[in-house]
Coordinates of N, CA, C and O and ligand atoms in Angstrom, one line a residue:
M1 N 230.8 199.5 1.5 CA 231.0 200.6 2.9 C 231.9 199.8 3.5 O 232.0 198.9 4.0
V2 N 232.9 200.5 4.1 CA 233.8 200.2 5.3 C 233.4 200.6 6.5 O 232.6 201.4 7.0
G3 N 233.0 199.1 7.2 CA 233.0 199.1 8.8 C 233.7 199.7 9.4 O 234.7 199.8 9.5
M4 N 233.0 201.0 10.4 CA 233.7 201.2 11.8 C 233.0 201.3 12.9 O 231.8 200.9 13.0
R5 N 234.0 200.8 14.2 CA 233.5 201.1 15.6 C 234.0 201.9 16.2 O 235.2 202.1 16.1
V6 N 233.4 202.6 17.3 CA 234.0 203.5 18.0 C 233.8 202.6 19.3 O 232.9 201.9 20.0
G7 N 234.9 202.4 20.4 CA 234.7 202.4 21.8 C 235.2 203.3 23.0 O 236.2 204.4 22.3
I8 N 234.9 203.1 24.2 CA 235.5 204.4 25.1 C 236.0 203.2 26.0 O 235.4 202.4 26.2
G9 N 237.2 203.7 26.9 CA 237.8 203.0 27.9 C 237.8 204.2 29.1 O 238.6 205.3 28.8
H10 N 237.9 203.6 30.2 CA 238.2 204.6 31.5 C 238.7 203.6 32.3 O 238.5 202.6 33.0
D11 N 239.6 204.5 33.3 CA 240.2 203.5 34.3 C 240.7 204.3 35.5 O 241.1 205.8 35.3
T12 N 240.9 204.1 36.8 CA 240.9 205.1 37.7 C 242.3 203.9 38.7 O 241.6 202.7 38.7
H13 N 243.0 204.8 39.1 CA 243.7 203.9 40.0 C 244.3 204.8 41.6 O 244.6 206.1 41.0
R14 N 243.9 204.3 42.4 CA 245.0 205.0 43.9 C 246.2 205.1 43.5 O 247.0 204.5 43.0
L15 N 246.6 206.4 44.5 CA 248.1 206.7 44.4 C 248.5 206.5 45.9 O 247.7 207.0 46.2
A16 N 249.8 205.9 45.5 CA 250.3 205.9 47.0 C 251.9 206.3 46.8 O 252.7 206.3 46.0
P17 N 253.0 206.7 48.1 CA 253.7 207.5 48.1 C 254.5 206.1 47.4 O 254.7 205.1 48.1
G18 N 255.9 206.9 47.0 CA 256.8 206.1 46.1 C 256.8 205.6 44.6 O 255.5 205.5 44.6
G19 N 257.7 206.1 44.0 CA 257.6 206.2 42.6 C 258.4 204.9 42.3 O 258.4 203.7 42.8
P20 N 258.6 205.0 41.0 CA 258.1 205.8 39.5 C 256.3 205.8 39.3 O 256.1 205.0 39.9
L21 N 256.0 206.3 38.5 CA 254.6 206.1 38.4 C 254.4 205.9 36.8 O 255.2 206.4 36.1
R22 N 254.2 204.5 36.5 CA 253.8 204.0 35.3 C 253.2 204.5 34.2 O 251.6 204.3 35.1
L23 N 253.0 205.2 33.4 CA 252.1 205.4 32.5 C 252.4 205.8 31.1 O 253.2 206.2 30.6
G24 N 251.3 205.1 30.6 CA 251.6 204.6 28.9 C 252.8 204.0 28.6 O 253.5 203.8 27.6
G25 N 253.0 202.7 29.5 CA 254.5 202.0 29.0 C 255.6 202.5 29.5 O 256.7 201.9 28.8
I26 N 255.5 203.7 30.0 CA 256.8 204.2 30.7 C 256.8 204.4 32.2 O 255.6 205.1 32.7
D27 N 257.9 204.4 32.4 CA 258.3 204.8 34.0 C 258.6 206.2 34.1 O 259.7 206.6 33.9
I28 N 257.7 207.0 34.9 CA 258.1 208.7 34.9 C 258.4 208.9 36.8 O 258.0 208.7 37.4
P29 N 259.5 209.5 36.6 CA 260.2 209.6 37.9 C 259.1 210.5 38.6 O 258.8 211.5 38.1
H30 N 258.8 210.1 39.6 CA 257.7 210.9 40.5 C 257.9 210.1 42.1 O 258.5 209.6 42.4
D31 N 256.8 211.1 42.8 CA 257.1 210.7 44.3 C 255.8 209.8 44.8 O 256.1 209.6 45.8
K32 N 255.0 209.7 43.7 CA 253.9 208.9 44.0 C 253.7 207.9 42.8 O 254.2 208.2 41.8
G33 N 252.9 206.5 43.2 CA 253.1 205.6 41.9 C 251.6 205.1 42.0 O 250.7 205.1 43.3
S34 N 251.0 204.3 41.1 CA 249.8 203.8 41.1 C 249.7 202.8 41.8 O 250.6 201.8 41.8
V35 N 248.7 202.1 42.2 CA 248.5 201.1 43.3 C 247.2 199.9 42.5 O 246.5 200.7 42.1
G36 N 247.7 198.6 42.1 CA 247.0 197.8 41.5 C 247.5 196.6 41.4 O 248.8 196.3 42.1
H37 N 246.5 195.5 41.3 CA 246.9 194.3 40.9 C 248.2 194.0 39.8 O 249.4 193.3 40.0
S38 N 248.1 194.7 38.9 CA 249.4 194.4 37.6 C 249.8 195.5 38.1 O 250.3 196.1 39.2
D39 N 250.9 196.3 36.9 CA 251.6 197.4 37.2 C 250.8 198.8 37.1 O 251.5 199.9 37.2
A40 N 249.6 198.6 37.3 CA 248.5 199.9 37.7 C 248.7 200.9 36.6 O 248.7 201.8 36.9
D41 N 248.9 200.5 34.8 CA 249.1 201.5 34.3 C 247.9 202.0 34.0 O 247.3 201.6 33.0
V42 N 247.4 203.1 34.3 CA 246.2 203.8 34.0 C 245.6 203.9 32.8 O 244.6 203.6 32.3
L43 N 246.8 204.9 32.2 CA 246.5 204.6 30.5 C 246.4 203.5 29.6 O 245.2 203.4 28.8
M44 N 247.0 203.0 30.1 CA 247.1 201.1 29.2 C 245.9 201.0 29.2 O 245.5 200.3 28.2
H45 N 245.4 200.8 30.4 CA 244.4 200.0 30.7 C 243.0 200.8 30.0 O 241.8 200.1 29.6
A46 N 242.9 201.9 30.4 CA 241.7 202.7 29.5 C 241.9 202.4 27.9 O 240.9 202.2 27.3
V47 N 243.4 202.4 27.2 CA 243.3 202.0 25.8 C 242.8 200.7 25.7 O 242.1 200.4 24.8
V48 N 243.5 199.5 26.4 CA 243.1 198.2 26.3 C 241.3 198.2 26.2 O 240.7 197.3 25.2
D49 N 240.3 198.7 27.0 CA 239.2 198.8 27.0 C 238.6 199.6 26.3 O 237.2 199.0 25.7
A50 N 239.1 200.6 25.6 CA 238.6 201.2 24.5 C 238.6 200.5 23.1 O 237.4 200.3 22.3
I51 N 240.0 199.9 23.1 CA 240.2 198.8 22.0 C 239.2 197.7 21.9 O 238.3 197.3 20.9
L52 N 238.9 197.0 23.2 CA 238.1 195.6 23.5 C 236.8 196.0 23.1 O 235.9 195.6 22.3
G53 N 236.3 197.7 23.8 CA 235.0 198.0 23.5 C 234.7 198.2 21.9 O 233.5 197.5 22.0
A54 N 235.3 198.8 21.2 CA 234.9 199.0 20.1 C 234.6 197.8 19.3 O 233.6 197.4 18.4
A55 N 235.1 196.3 19.7 CA 235.0 195.2 19.0 C 233.7 194.3 19.7 O 233.8 193.1 19.6
A56 N 233.5 195.4 21.2 CA 232.6 194.3 21.7 C 233.2 192.8 21.9 O 232.8 191.8 22.4
L57 N 234.4 193.0 22.7 CA 235.1 192.0 22.8 C 235.1 191.8 24.6 O 236.5 191.0 25.2
G58 N 234.6 192.4 25.3 CA 234.7 192.6 26.8 C 235.5 193.6 27.1 O 235.6 194.7 26.7
D59 N 236.4 193.5 28.5 CA 237.2 194.7 29.1 C 238.4 194.0 29.5 O 238.8 192.4 29.5
V60 N 239.2 194.6 30.1 CA 240.6 194.3 30.2 C 240.9 193.4 31.7 O 241.4 192.3 31.7
G61 N 239.4 193.1 32.4 CA 239.4 192.7 33.6 C 238.5 191.7 33.6 O 239.3 190.2 34.1
Q62 N 238.1 191.1 32.0 CA 237.6 189.7 31.8 C 239.1 189.1 31.3 O 239.3 187.9 31.2
M63 N 239.7 189.9 30.6 CA 240.7 189.3 29.8 C 241.7 188.7 30.5 O 242.4 187.8 30.7
F64 N 242.1 189.7 31.7 CA 243.3 189.5 32.8 C 242.8 189.8 34.3 O 242.6 190.6 34.9
P65 N 241.8 188.6 34.4 CA 241.2 188.9 35.9 C 242.1 189.0 37.1 O 243.2 188.6 36.9
D66 N 241.9 190.3 37.9 CA 242.8 190.3 39.1 C 243.0 189.3 40.4 O 243.5 189.4 41.4
T67 N 241.6 188.3 40.0 CA 242.0 187.2 40.8 C 242.7 186.0 40.6 O 243.1 184.8 41.0
D68 N 243.4 186.5 39.5 CA 244.4 185.5 38.8 C 245.6 185.8 39.3 O 246.5 187.1 38.7
P69 N 246.9 184.8 40.1 CA 247.9 185.5 40.8 C 249.0 185.5 39.6 O 249.8 186.0 39.8
T70 N 248.9 184.9 38.6 CA 249.5 185.1 37.4 C 249.8 186.8 36.8 O 250.5 186.9 36.0
N71 N 248.7 187.5 37.0 CA 248.5 188.2 36.6 C 249.1 189.8 37.9 O 249.2 190.8 37.4
R72 N 249.5 189.2 38.5 CA 250.0 190.0 39.9 C 251.4 190.7 39.2 O 252.3 190.1 38.5
G73 N 251.4 191.9 38.9 CA 252.6 192.6 38.6 C 252.7 192.5 37.0 O 253.7 193.0 36.3
R74 N 251.7 192.1 36.7 CA 251.6 192.0 34.9 C 252.0 193.6 33.7 O 251.4 194.2 34.4
D75 N 252.9 193.2 33.0 CA 253.3 194.5 32.3 C 251.9 194.5 31.2 O 251.7 193.7 30.9
S76 N 251.4 196.1 31.4 CA 250.0 196.3 30.8 C 250.5 196.2 29.4 O 249.4 196.2 28.9
A77 N 251.8 196.3 29.0 CA 252.1 196.5 27.5 C 252.1 194.7 27.0 O 251.2 194.9 25.4
E78 N 251.7 193.8 27.6 CA 251.3 192.5 27.0 C 250.0 192.5 26.9 O 249.4 191.9 26.2
M79 N 248.9 193.2 28.2 CA 247.7 193.2 28.0 C 247.2 193.9 26.6 O 246.1 193.8 26.2
L80 N 248.0 195.2 26.3 CA 247.7 195.8 24.9 C 248.0 194.8 23.7 O 246.9 195.3 22.7
C81 N 248.7 194.0 23.8 CA 249.4 193.6 22.9 C 248.2 192.1 22.7 O 247.8 192.2 21.4
A82 N 247.7 192.0 23.5 CA 246.6 191.0 23.6 C 245.3 191.4 23.1 O 244.4 190.9 22.2
A83 N 244.9 192.8 23.7 CA 243.8 193.2 23.0 C 244.0 193.6 21.3 O 243.0 193.4 20.7
R84 N 245.2 194.1 21.2 CA 245.5 194.6 19.7 C 245.1 193.3 18.8 O 244.4 193.2 17.9
D85 N 246.0 192.0 19.2 CA 245.7 190.9 18.6 C 244.4 190.2 18.7 O 243.7 189.5 17.4
A86 N 243.8 190.4 19.8 CA 242.1 190.1 19.9 C 241.5 190.6 18.8 O 240.3 190.3 17.9
V87 N 241.7 191.9 18.3 CA 240.5 192.9 17.7 C 240.9 192.4 16.1 O 239.8 192.3 15.2
A88 N 242.3 192.3 16.1 CA 242.7 192.0 14.8 C 242.0 190.4 14.2 O 241.9 190.2 13.4
A89 N 242.2 189.8 15.4 CA 241.7 188.3 14.8 C 240.4 188.3 14.6 O 239.7 187.0 13.7
V90 N 239.7 189.2 14.8 CA 237.9 188.9 14.4 C 238.0 190.1 13.4 O 236.7 190.7 13.3
G91 N 238.7 190.9 12.7 CA 238.9 191.8 11.5 C 238.9 193.1 11.7 O 238.6 193.8 10.4
W92 N 239.4 193.6 12.7 CA 239.5 195.1 13.0 C 240.7 195.3 12.8 O 241.7 195.0 13.6
R93 N 241.1 196.7 12.5 CA 242.0 197.4 12.2 C 242.1 198.7 13.4 O 241.0 199.2 13.0
I94 N 243.2 199.3 13.8 CA 243.0 200.7 14.9 C 243.3 201.6 13.8 O 244.5 201.7 13.3
V95 N 242.4 202.5 14.0 CA 242.3 203.9 13.2 C 243.0 204.9 13.8 O 244.4 205.7 13.7
N96 N 242.3 205.3 15.1 CA 243.2 206.2 16.1 C 242.7 206.2 17.5 O 241.6 205.4 17.8
L97 N 243.6 206.6 18.2 CA 243.0 207.0 19.9 C 243.2 208.2 20.5 O 244.0 209.1 19.9
D98 N 242.3 208.6 21.1 CA 242.1 209.7 21.5 C 242.3 209.6 22.9 O 241.3 209.4 23.6
C99 N 243.4 209.9 23.8 CA 243.5 210.0 24.9 C 243.3 211.2 26.0 O 243.9 212.0 25.9
I100 N 243.2 210.9 27.3 CA 243.3 211.9 28.5 C 243.8 211.1 29.8 O 242.9 210.0 30.1
V101 N 244.8 211.7 29.9 CA 245.2 211.3 31.6 C 244.8 212.6 32.7 O 244.9 213.7 32.4
F102 N 243.9 211.7 33.6 CA 243.6 212.9 34.8 C 244.8 213.1 35.7 O 244.5 211.8 36.4
A103 N 245.6 214.0 36.2 CA 246.4 214.0 37.1 C 246.9 215.1 37.8 O 247.0 216.0 36.7
Q104 N 246.8 215.6 39.2 CA 247.3 216.8 39.3 C 248.8 216.9 39.1 O 249.2 218.2 38.5
R105 N 249.7 216.1 39.4 CA 250.8 215.9 39.2 C 251.3 214.3 38.4 O 250.2 213.5 39.3
P106 N 252.5 214.2 38.1 CA 253.8 215.1 37.5 C 252.8 216.0 36.1 O 251.5 215.0 35.6
K107 N 253.2 217.0 35.5 CA 253.0 217.4 34.3 C 253.3 216.2 33.3 O 254.2 215.6 33.7
L108 N 252.3 215.9 32.5 CA 252.3 215.1 31.5 C 252.9 215.5 30.1 O 253.8 214.6 29.5
L109 N 253.3 216.6 30.0 CA 253.7 217.4 28.4 C 254.9 216.7 28.2 O 255.3 216.2 27.2
P110 N 256.1 216.9 29.1 CA 257.3 216.4 28.9 C 257.6 214.9 28.6 O 258.7 214.5 27.9
H111 N 256.5 214.4 28.8 CA 256.6 212.9 28.3 C 255.5 212.7 27.2 O 255.6 211.1 27.0
R112 N 255.1 213.4 27.0 CA 253.9 213.2 26.0 C 254.2 212.6 24.7 O 254.0 211.3 24.5
Q113 N 255.5 212.9 24.1 CA 255.4 212.3 22.5 C 256.4 210.9 22.9 O 256.0 209.9 22.1
V114 N 257.0 210.5 24.2 CA 257.6 209.3 24.5 C 256.4 208.3 24.5 O 256.3 207.3 24.1
I115 N 255.5 208.6 25.3 CA 254.4 207.8 25.6 C 253.5 207.4 24.4 O 252.8 206.2 24.1
R116 N 253.4 208.5 23.2 CA 252.5 208.8 22.2 C 253.5 207.5 21.6 O 252.7 206.7 20.8
K117 N 254.8 207.5 21.2 CA 255.3 206.5 20.5 C 255.3 205.0 21.0 O 255.3 204.2 20.4
R118 N 255.4 205.2 22.3 CA 255.4 203.7 22.9 C 254.0 203.1 22.6 O 254.1 201.5 22.4
L119 N 253.0 203.4 22.5 CA 251.6 203.3 22.6 C 251.7 202.6 21.0 O 250.9 201.8 20.9
A120 N 252.0 203.7 20.2 CA 251.8 203.6 18.5 C 252.8 202.2 18.1 O 252.2 201.5 17.2
D121 N 253.9 202.0 19.0 CA 254.8 201.2 18.2 C 254.2 199.9 18.6 O 253.9 198.7 18.1
L122 N 253.3 199.5 20.4 CA 252.7 198.4 20.5 C 251.9 197.9 19.9 O 251.4 197.0 19.5
L123 N 250.9 199.1 19.1 CA 249.8 198.6 18.1 C 250.2 199.1 16.8 O 249.4 198.4 16.2
D124 N 251.6 199.0 16.3 CA 251.9 199.1 15.0 C 251.1 200.0 14.3 O 250.5 199.5 13.3
I125 N 251.2 201.2 14.5 CA 250.5 202.4 14.2 C 251.3 203.8 14.0 O 251.9 203.6 15.1
D126 N 251.1 204.6 13.4 CA 252.0 205.8 13.2 C 251.1 206.8 14.6 O 250.3 206.3 15.2
P127 N 252.5 207.1 15.4 CA 252.3 208.2 16.5 C 251.4 209.3 16.0 O 250.8 209.6 16.8
D128 N 251.2 209.6 14.9 CA 250.1 210.6 14.8 C 248.6 210.3 15.0 O 247.8 211.1 14.5
R129 N 248.5 209.2 15.2 CA 247.1 208.5 15.2 C 246.9 208.3 16.4 O 245.9 207.6 17.2
V130 N 247.6 208.6 17.7 CA 247.6 208.5 19.0 C 248.1 209.9 19.9 O 248.7 210.3 19.7
S131 N 246.7 210.4 20.0 CA 246.5 211.8 20.8 C 246.7 211.4 22.1 O 246.0 210.5 22.4
L132 N 247.3 212.5 22.9 CA 247.4 212.3 24.4 C 247.4 213.6 25.3 O 248.3 214.6 24.7
K133 N 246.4 213.9 25.7 CA 246.0 215.2 26.6 C 246.1 214.9 28.4 O 245.7 213.8 28.5
G134 N 246.4 216.0 29.0 CA 246.7 215.9 30.3 C 245.5 217.0 30.7 O 245.5 218.4 30.2
K135 N 245.0 216.6 31.9 CA 244.5 217.6 32.6 C 244.7 217.4 33.8 O 244.7 216.1 34.7
T136 N 244.8 218.7 34.8 CA 244.5 218.5 36.5 C 243.4 218.4 37.0 O 242.2 218.3 36.2
G137 N 243.2 218.2 38.1 CA 242.2 218.1 38.9 C 242.0 219.5 39.7 O 240.8 219.5 40.4
E138 N 242.2 220.8 39.5 CA 242.2 222.0 39.8 C 242.3 221.7 41.3 O 241.6 222.8 42.1
H139 N 243.1 220.9 41.9 CA 243.2 220.5 43.6 C 242.2 220.2 44.2 O 242.0 220.4 45.5
V140 N 241.1 220.2 43.5 CA 239.6 219.4 44.1 C 239.5 217.8 43.6 O 240.0 217.3 43.1
G141 N 238.8 217.6 44.7 CA 238.5 215.9 44.6 C 239.4 214.8 44.5 O 240.9 215.6 44.8
P142 N 239.2 213.5 44.6 CA 240.7 213.0 44.5 C 241.5 213.2 43.4 O 243.0 212.9 43.9
I143 N 241.5 213.4 42.4 CA 242.5 213.7 41.1 C 243.1 214.7 41.5 O 244.5 214.4 42.0
G144 N 242.4 216.0 42.0 CA 243.4 217.1 42.5 C 244.3 217.0 43.7 O 245.0 218.0 44.0
Q145 N 243.8 216.2 44.8 CA 244.7 216.1 46.0 C 245.0 214.8 45.7 O 245.7 214.6 46.8
E146 N 245.7 214.3 44.6 CA 246.8 213.8 44.5 C 246.8 212.2 45.2 O 247.3 211.4 45.4
K147 N 245.3 211.7 45.5 CA 244.6 210.4 45.7 C 244.6 209.4 44.9 O 244.6 208.2 45.1
A148 N 244.3 210.1 43.7 CA 244.0 208.8 42.5 C 244.4 209.7 41.2 O 245.0 210.9 40.8
I149 N 244.6 208.9 39.9 CA 245.0 209.0 38.7 C 243.9 208.2 37.8 O 243.4 207.4 38.4
A150 N 243.6 208.9 37.0 CA 242.4 208.3 35.8 C 242.6 208.4 34.5 O 243.5 209.7 34.3
A151 N 242.3 207.9 33.5 CA 242.2 207.9 32.1 C 241.4 207.4 31.6 O 240.2 206.9 32.1
E152 N 241.0 208.2 30.1 CA 240.0 208.1 29.1 C 240.6 207.7 28.1 O 241.6 208.4 27.4
C153 N 240.0 207.0 27.1 CA 240.2 206.6 26.0 C 239.1 206.4 25.2 O 238.3 205.4 25.4
V154 N 239.0 207.6 23.5 CA 238.3 206.5 22.6 C 239.2 206.3 21.4 O 240.2 206.6 21.2
A155 N 238.4 204.8 21.1 CA 239.2 204.2 19.8 C 238.3 204.3 18.9 O 237.2 203.7 19.0
L156 N 239.0 204.6 17.3 CA 237.9 204.1 16.1 C 239.0 202.9 15.8 O 239.9 202.7 15.3
L157 N 238.0 201.9 15.4 CA 238.8 200.7 14.6 C 237.9 200.9 13.0 O 236.5 201.2 13.1
E158 N 238.2 200.1 12.3 CA 238.0 200.1 10.6 C 238.3 198.4 10.5 O 239.0 197.8 11.1
S159 N 237.1 198.0 9.5 CA 237.3 196.4 9.4 C 238.7 196.5 8.1 O 238.6 197.2 7.1
K160 N 239.3 195.5 8.7 CA 240.1 195.3 7.4 C 240.1 194.7 6.2 O 239.0 194.2 5.8
Ligands
MG201 MG1 243.4 199.4 36.1

């Protein structure tokens, strides 16, 4: 019997004036950007947590503490590669990801294929295994009022 594991990841970052917006490993031209210790890539952090969670290997904050000055401004693509390698090292392979970005603006659709390919390339899987959806905040709450951006991801792993 093939072993399978599912994991969930969630992240939120504050938005502040001044772009670009780093999301899923790409820089999207926008009038606001995410604030955080690293590059504040909310989607990448949700994906990292989903992958690590599926293998019960902790979370992104444990792997890259925000108290460590060397993590300041760190490219989250490095975090994703570290998570990919960590789950591979204990015998897991990524089957697929299903992700949601919660943002009032900008529209995700024009960037969706580029982000899917970027995540898939970093994880060494086919882009059709990376699903990406966008939701607005319906102009209410911190998401809808563009004070924050959030992301969620579910990841499925199978034993190698
Ligand atoms: Mg984060």
